[in-house]
């Protein structure tokens, strides 16, 4: 049968609470202490009114289980966000979620995992060669 796209709300980026849509500068102006705590330890200090990393992981594991049910012997493509990739890959590879920031995730990068039962192999991570030669449109403020 022909592959089809399925929207899955569990693949959305982490909910940033009151910081949603703010730049880092705006969030610092709103509550510098909360931003500093979140930057130092997002595992234990979610954004005010935002989602914990444990909650993000729980919904990603639900999405992964659904993907495996839909295509037990096949290939599944997720189009999602860098924060989601960092949380999921960290968990699947046994890396402490507090260290997920050490896994660089560029926009439009490709990450490829091979999952067989409980065995997970990282085949590609943060692959951006398909973007070479594209003209950058300039820098913008960091959005949280």
Coordinates of N, CA and C in Angstrom, one line a residue:
X1 N 0.8 -1.2 0.0 CA 0.0 0.0 0.0 C 0.9 1.3 0.0
X2 N 0.3 2.3 -0.4 CA 1.0 3.6 -0.5 C 1.2 4.2 0.8
X3 N 2.4 4.7 1.1 CA 2.7 5.4 2.4 C 1.8 6.6 2.6
X4 N 1.4 6.9 3.8 CA 0.5 8.0 4.0 C 1.0 8.8 5.2
X5 N 0.7 10.1 5.2 CA 1.1 11.0 6.3 C 0.1 10.9 7.4
X6 N 0.5 10.8 8.6 CA -0.4 10.8 9.8 C 0.1 11.9 10.8
X7 N -0.7 12.8 11.1 CA -0.4 13.9 12.0 C -0.4 13.2 13.4
X8 N 0.6 13.5 14.2 CA 0.6 12.9 15.6 C 1.0 14.1 16.5
X9 N 0.1 14.5 17.3 CA 0.3 15.6 18.3 C 1.4 15.3 19.3
X10 N 1.7 14.0 19.5 CA 2.7 13.6 20.5 C 4.1 13.9 19.9
X11 N 4.3 14.3 18.7 CA 5.6 14.6 18.1 C 5.9 16.1 18.1
X12 N 5.0 16.9 18.8 CA 5.2 18.3 18.8 C 6.4 18.6 19.7
X13 N 6.9 19.8 19.6 CA 8.1 20.3 20.4 C 7.6 20.4 21.8
X14 N 8.6 20.5 22.7 CA 8.3 20.7 24.2 C 7.4 22.0 24.4
X15 N 6.4 21.9 25.2 CA 5.6 23.1 25.5 C 6.4 24.0 26.4
X16 N 6.6 25.2 26.0 CA 7.4 26.2 26.8 C 6.6 27.1 27.7
X17 N 5.3 26.8 27.9 CA 4.6 27.5 28.9 C 4.5 29.0 28.6
X18 N 4.8 29.9 29.5 CA 4.6 31.3 29.3 C 5.7 31.8 28.4
X19 N 6.8 31.1 28.2 CA 7.8 31.5 27.3 C 7.5 31.2 25.8
X20 N 6.4 30.5 25.5 CA 6.1 30.1 24.2 C 6.2 31.3 23.2
X21 N 7.0 31.1 22.2 CA 7.1 32.2 21.2 C 8.1 33.3 21.5
X22 N 8.5 33.4 22.8 CA 9.5 34.4 23.2 C 10.9 34.1 22.7
X23 N 11.6 35.2 22.5 CA 13.1 35.0 22.3 C 13.7 34.8 23.6
X24 N 15.0 34.3 23.6 CA 15.7 34.1 24.9 C 15.8 35.5 25.7
X25 N 16.0 36.5 24.9 CA 16.1 37.9 25.6 C 14.8 38.2 26.2
X26 N 13.7 38.0 25.6 CA 12.4 38.3 26.1 C 12.1 37.4 27.4
X27 N 12.4 36.2 27.3 CA 12.2 35.3 28.5 C 13.1 35.7 29.7
X28 N 14.3 36.2 29.4 CA 15.2 36.7 30.5 C 14.6 37.9 31.1
X29 N 14.0 38.8 30.3 CA 13.4 40.0 30.8 C 12.2 39.7 31.6
X30 N 11.4 38.6 31.2 CA 10.2 38.2 32.0 C 10.6 37.6 33.3
X31 N 11.6 36.7 33.3 CA 11.9 36.0 34.5 C 13.3 35.4 34.4
X32 N 14.3 36.2 34.6 CA 15.7 35.8 34.4 C 16.1 34.6 35.3
X33 N 15.6 34.6 36.5 CA 15.9 33.5 37.5 C 15.4 32.1 36.9
X34 N 14.1 32.1 36.5 CA 13.5 30.9 36.0 C 14.3 30.4 34.7
X35 N 14.7 31.4 33.9 CA 15.4 31.0 32.7 C 16.8 30.4 33.0
X36 N 17.4 31.0 34.0 CA 18.7 30.5 34.4 C 18.6 29.1 35.0
X37 N 17.6 28.8 35.8 CA 17.3 27.5 36.3 C 17.1 26.5 35.2
X38 N 16.2 26.9 34.3 CA 15.9 26.0 33.2 C 17.1 25.7 32.3
X39 N 17.9 26.7 32.0 CA 19.2 26.5 31.3 C 20.2 25.6 32.0
X40 N 20.2 25.7 33.3 CA 21.2 24.9 34.1 C 20.7 23.5 34.3
X41 N 19.4 23.3 34.4 CA 18.8 22.0 34.7 C 17.4 21.9 34.2
X42 N 17.2 21.7 32.9 CA 15.8 21.6 32.4 C 15.1 20.3 32.8
X43 N 15.8 19.3 33.2 CA 15.2 18.1 33.7 C 14.3 18.4 34.9
X44 N 14.9 19.1 35.9 CA 14.2 19.4 37.1 C 13.5 20.8 37.2
X45 N 13.7 21.6 36.2 CA 13.2 23.0 36.2 C 12.5 23.3 34.8
X46 N 11.3 22.8 34.6 CA 10.7 23.1 33.3 C 10.3 24.6 33.2
X47 N 10.1 25.1 32.0 CA 9.6 26.5 31.9 C 8.4 26.7 32.7
X48 N 8.2 27.9 33.2 CA 7.0 28.2 34.0 C 5.7 27.9 33.2
X49 N 4.9 27.0 33.7 CA 3.7 26.6 33.0 C 4.0 25.6 31.8
X50 N 5.2 25.2 31.7 CA 5.6 24.4 30.5 C 5.7 22.9 30.9
X51 N 6.2 22.2 30.0 CA 6.2 20.7 30.0 C 7.5 20.2 30.6
X52 N 7.5 19.2 31.5 CA 8.7 18.6 32.0 C 9.3 17.6 30.9
X53 N 10.5 17.4 31.0 CA 11.1 16.5 30.0 C 10.6 15.0 30.2
X54 N 10.2 14.7 31.4 CA 9.6 13.4 31.6 C 8.3 13.3 30.8
X55 N 7.5 14.4 30.8 CA 6.2 14.4 30.1 C 6.5 14.3 28.6
X56 N 7.5 15.0 28.1 CA 7.9 14.9 26.7 C 8.3 13.5 26.3
X57 N 9.1 12.9 27.1 CA 9.5 11.5 26.8 C 8.3 10.6 26.8
X58 N 7.4 10.7 27.8 CA 6.3 9.8 27.8 C 5.5 9.9 26.5
X59 N 5.2 11.1 26.0 CA 4.4 11.1 24.8 C 5.2 10.6 23.6
X60 N 6.6 10.8 23.6 CA 7.4 10.3 22.5 C 7.4 8.8 22.5
X61 N 7.4 8.2 23.7 CA 7.4 6.7 23.7 C 6.0 6.2 23.3
X62 N 5.0 6.9 23.6 CA 3.6 6.5 23.0 C 3.6 6.6 21.5
X63 N 4.2 7.7 21.0 CA 4.3 7.8 19.5 C 5.1 6.7 18.9
X64 N 6.2 6.4 19.5 CA 7.1 5.3 19.0 C 6.4 4.0 19.0
X65 N 5.6 3.7 20.1 CA 4.9 2.4 20.2 C 3.8 2.4 19.0
X66 N 3.2 3.5 18.8 CA 2.2 3.5 17.7 C 2.9 3.3 16.3
X67 N 4.0 3.9 16.1 CA 4.8 3.8 14.9 C 5.2 2.3 14.7
X68 N 5.6 1.7 15.7 CA 6.0 0.3 15.6 C 4.8 -0.7 15.4
X69 N 3.7 -0.3 15.9 CA 2.5 -1.1 15.6 C 2.0 -0.9 14.2
X70 N 2.1 0.3 13.6 CA 1.7 0.5 12.3 C 2.6 -0.1 11.2
X71 N 3.9 -0.2 11.6 CA 4.9 -0.7 10.6 C 5.9 -1.6 11.3
X72 N 5.5 -2.7 11.8 CA 6.4 -3.6 12.6 C 7.6 -4.0 11.9
X73 N 7.6 -4.2 10.6 CA 8.7 -4.6 9.8 C 9.2 -3.5 8.8
X74 N 8.7 -2.3 9.0 CA 8.9 -1.3 8.0 C 9.7 -0.1 8.5
X75 N 9.6 0.9 7.7 CA 10.3 2.1 7.9 C 9.3 3.2 8.2
X76 N 9.6 4.0 9.2 CA 8.7 5.1 9.6 C 9.5 6.4 9.6
X77 N 9.0 7.4 9.0 CA 9.6 8.8 8.9 C 8.9 9.7 9.9
X78 N 9.6 10.3 10.8 CA 9.0 11.3 11.6 C 9.5 12.7 11.2
X79 N 8.7 13.6 11.1 CA 9.1 15.0 10.8 C 8.8 15.8 12.1
X80 N 9.8 16.2 12.8 CA 9.5 16.7 14.2 C 10.6 17.8 14.5
X81 N 10.8 18.1 15.8 CA 11.6 19.2 16.2 C 12.9 18.7 16.9
X82 N 13.9 19.6 17.0 CA 15.2 19.2 17.6 C 15.1 18.8 19.0
X83 N 14.3 19.5 19.8 CA 14.1 19.1 21.2 C 13.6 17.7 21.3
X84 N 12.7 17.3 20.5 CA 12.1 16.0 20.5 C 13.2 15.0 20.2
X85 N 14.0 15.3 19.2 CA 15.0 14.3 18.8 C 16.0 14.2 19.9
X86 N 16.4 15.3 20.5 CA 17.4 15.2 21.7 C 16.9 14.3 22.8
X87 N 15.6 14.5 23.2 CA 15.0 13.7 24.2 C 14.9 12.2 23.9
X88 N 14.4 11.9 22.7 CA 14.2 10.6 22.3 C 15.5 9.8 22.1
X89 N 16.5 10.4 21.4 CA 17.7 9.7 21.1 C 18.5 9.5 22.4
X90 N 18.5 10.5 23.3 CA 19.1 10.4 24.6 C 18.5 9.2 25.3
X91 N 17.2 9.1 25.4 CA 16.6 8.0 26.1 C 16.9 6.6 25.5
X92 N 16.8 6.6 24.2 CA 17.0 5.3 23.5 C 18.4 4.8 23.6
X93 N 19.4 5.7 23.7 CA 20.8 5.3 23.8 C 21.3 5.3 25.2
X94 N 20.4 5.5 26.2 CA 20.8 5.5 27.6 C 21.6 6.6 28.1
X95 N 21.4 7.8 27.4 CA 22.1 9.0 27.8 C 21.2 9.8 28.7
X96 N 21.8 10.3 29.8 CA 21.0 11.1 30.8 C 20.4 12.3 30.0
X97 N 19.1 12.5 30.3 CA 18.4 13.6 29.6 C 19.0 14.9 29.9
X98 N 19.7 15.1 31.0 CA 20.4 16.3 31.3 C 21.5 16.6 30.3
X99 N 22.0 15.6 29.6 CA 23.1 15.7 28.7 C 22.7 15.8 27.3
X100 N 21.4 15.9 27.0 CA 20.9 15.9 25.6 C 21.3 17.2 24.9
X101 N 21.7 18.2 25.6 CA 22.2 19.4 24.9 C 23.6 19.2 24.3
X102 N 24.2 18.1 24.6 CA 25.5 17.8 24.0 C 25.3 17.1 22.6
X103 N 24.1 16.8 22.3 CA 23.7 16.3 21.0 C 23.2 17.4 20.1
X104 N 24.1 17.9 19.2 CA 23.7 19.1 18.4 C 22.6 18.6 17.4
X105 N 21.6 19.5 17.3 CA 20.5 19.2 16.4 C 20.2 20.4 15.6
X106 N 20.7 20.4 14.4 CA 20.4 21.6 13.5 C 19.1 21.5 12.8
X107 N 18.5 22.6 12.4 CA 17.3 22.7 11.7 C 17.4 21.8 10.4
X108 N 16.3 21.1 10.1 CA 16.2 20.3 8.9 C 17.2 19.1 8.8
X109 N 17.8 18.8 9.9 CA 18.8 17.7 9.9 C 18.1 16.3 9.9
X110 N 18.8 15.3 9.5 CA 18.3 14.0 9.5 C 18.9 13.1 10.5
X111 N 18.1 12.4 11.3 CA 18.6 11.5 12.3 C 17.9 10.1 11.9
X112 N 18.7 9.1 11.9 CA 18.2 7.8 11.5 C 18.6 6.8 12.5
X113 N 17.5 6.1 13.0 CA 17.7 5.0 14.0 C 17.2 3.7 13.4
X114 N 17.9 2.6 13.8 CA 17.4 1.3 13.5 C 17.0 0.7 14.8
X115 N 15.8 0.3 14.9 CA 15.2 -0.3 16.1 C 14.7 -1.7 15.9
X116 N 15.3 -2.6 16.5 CA 14.9 -4.0 16.4 C 14.7 -4.6 17.8
X117 N 13.4 -4.7 18.2 CA 13.1 -5.1 19.6 C 13.6 -4.0 20.5
X118 N 14.5 -4.4 21.5 CA 15.0 -3.4 22.4 C 16.4 -2.9 21.9
X119 N 16.9 -3.4 20.8 CA 18.2 -2.9 20.3 C 18.0 -1.7 19.5
X120 N 18.8 -0.7 19.7 CA 18.7 0.6 19.0 C 20.1 0.9 18.5
X121 N 20.2 1.2 17.2 CA 21.5 1.6 16.6 C 21.3 2.9 15.9
X122 N 22.1 3.9 16.3 CA 22.1 5.2 15.7 C 22.9 5.2 14.4
X123 N 22.2 5.3 13.2 CA 22.8 5.2 11.9 C 23.3 6.5 11.4
X124 N 22.5 7.6 11.6 CA 22.9 8.9 11.3 C 22.3 9.9 12.3
X125 N 23.1 10.9 12.6 CA 22.6 11.9 13.5 C 23.0 13.3 13.0
X126 N 22.1 14.2 13.0 CA 22.3 15.6 12.6 C 22.9 15.7 11.3
X127 N 22.5 14.9 10.4 CA 23.0 14.9 9.0 C 22.4 16.1 8.2
X128 N 23.3 16.9 7.7 CA 22.8 18.1 7.0 C 23.4 18.3 5.6
X129 N 24.0 17.2 5.0 CA 24.6 17.3 3.7 C 23.6 17.7 2.6
X130 N 22.3 17.3 2.8 CA 21.3 17.7 1.8 C 21.0 19.2 1.8
X131 N 21.5 19.9 2.8 CA 21.3 21.4 2.8 C 22.5 22.2 2.2
X132 N 23.5 21.5 1.9 CA 24.7 22.2 1.3 C 24.3 23.0 0.1
X133 N 24.8 24.2 0.0 CA 24.6 25.0 -1.2 C 23.3 25.9 -1.1
X134 N 22.5 25.7 -0.1 CA 21.4 26.5 0.1 C 21.8 27.9 0.7
X135 N 21.2 28.9 0.2 CA 21.6 30.2 0.7 C 20.9 30.5 2.0
X136 N 21.7 30.9 3.0 CA 21.1 31.3 4.3 C 20.4 32.6 4.2
X137 N 19.3 32.8 4.9 CA 18.5 34.0 4.8 C 18.8 35.0 6.0
X138 N 19.9 34.8 6.6 CA 20.3 35.7 7.8 C 19.9 35.1 9.1
X139 N 20.5 35.6 10.1 CA 20.3 35.1 11.5 C 19.0 35.8 12.1
X140 N 18.4 35.1 13.0 CA 17.3 35.7 13.7 C 17.5 35.4 15.2
X141 N 16.8 36.0 16.0 CA 16.9 35.8 17.4 C 16.6 34.4 17.8
X142 N 17.2 33.9 18.8 CA 16.9 32.5 19.3 C 15.5 32.5 19.9
X143 N 14.7 31.6 19.4 CA 13.4 31.4 19.9 C 13.4 30.2 20.9
X144 N 12.8 30.4 22.0 CA 12.8 29.3 23.0 C 11.9 28.2 22.5

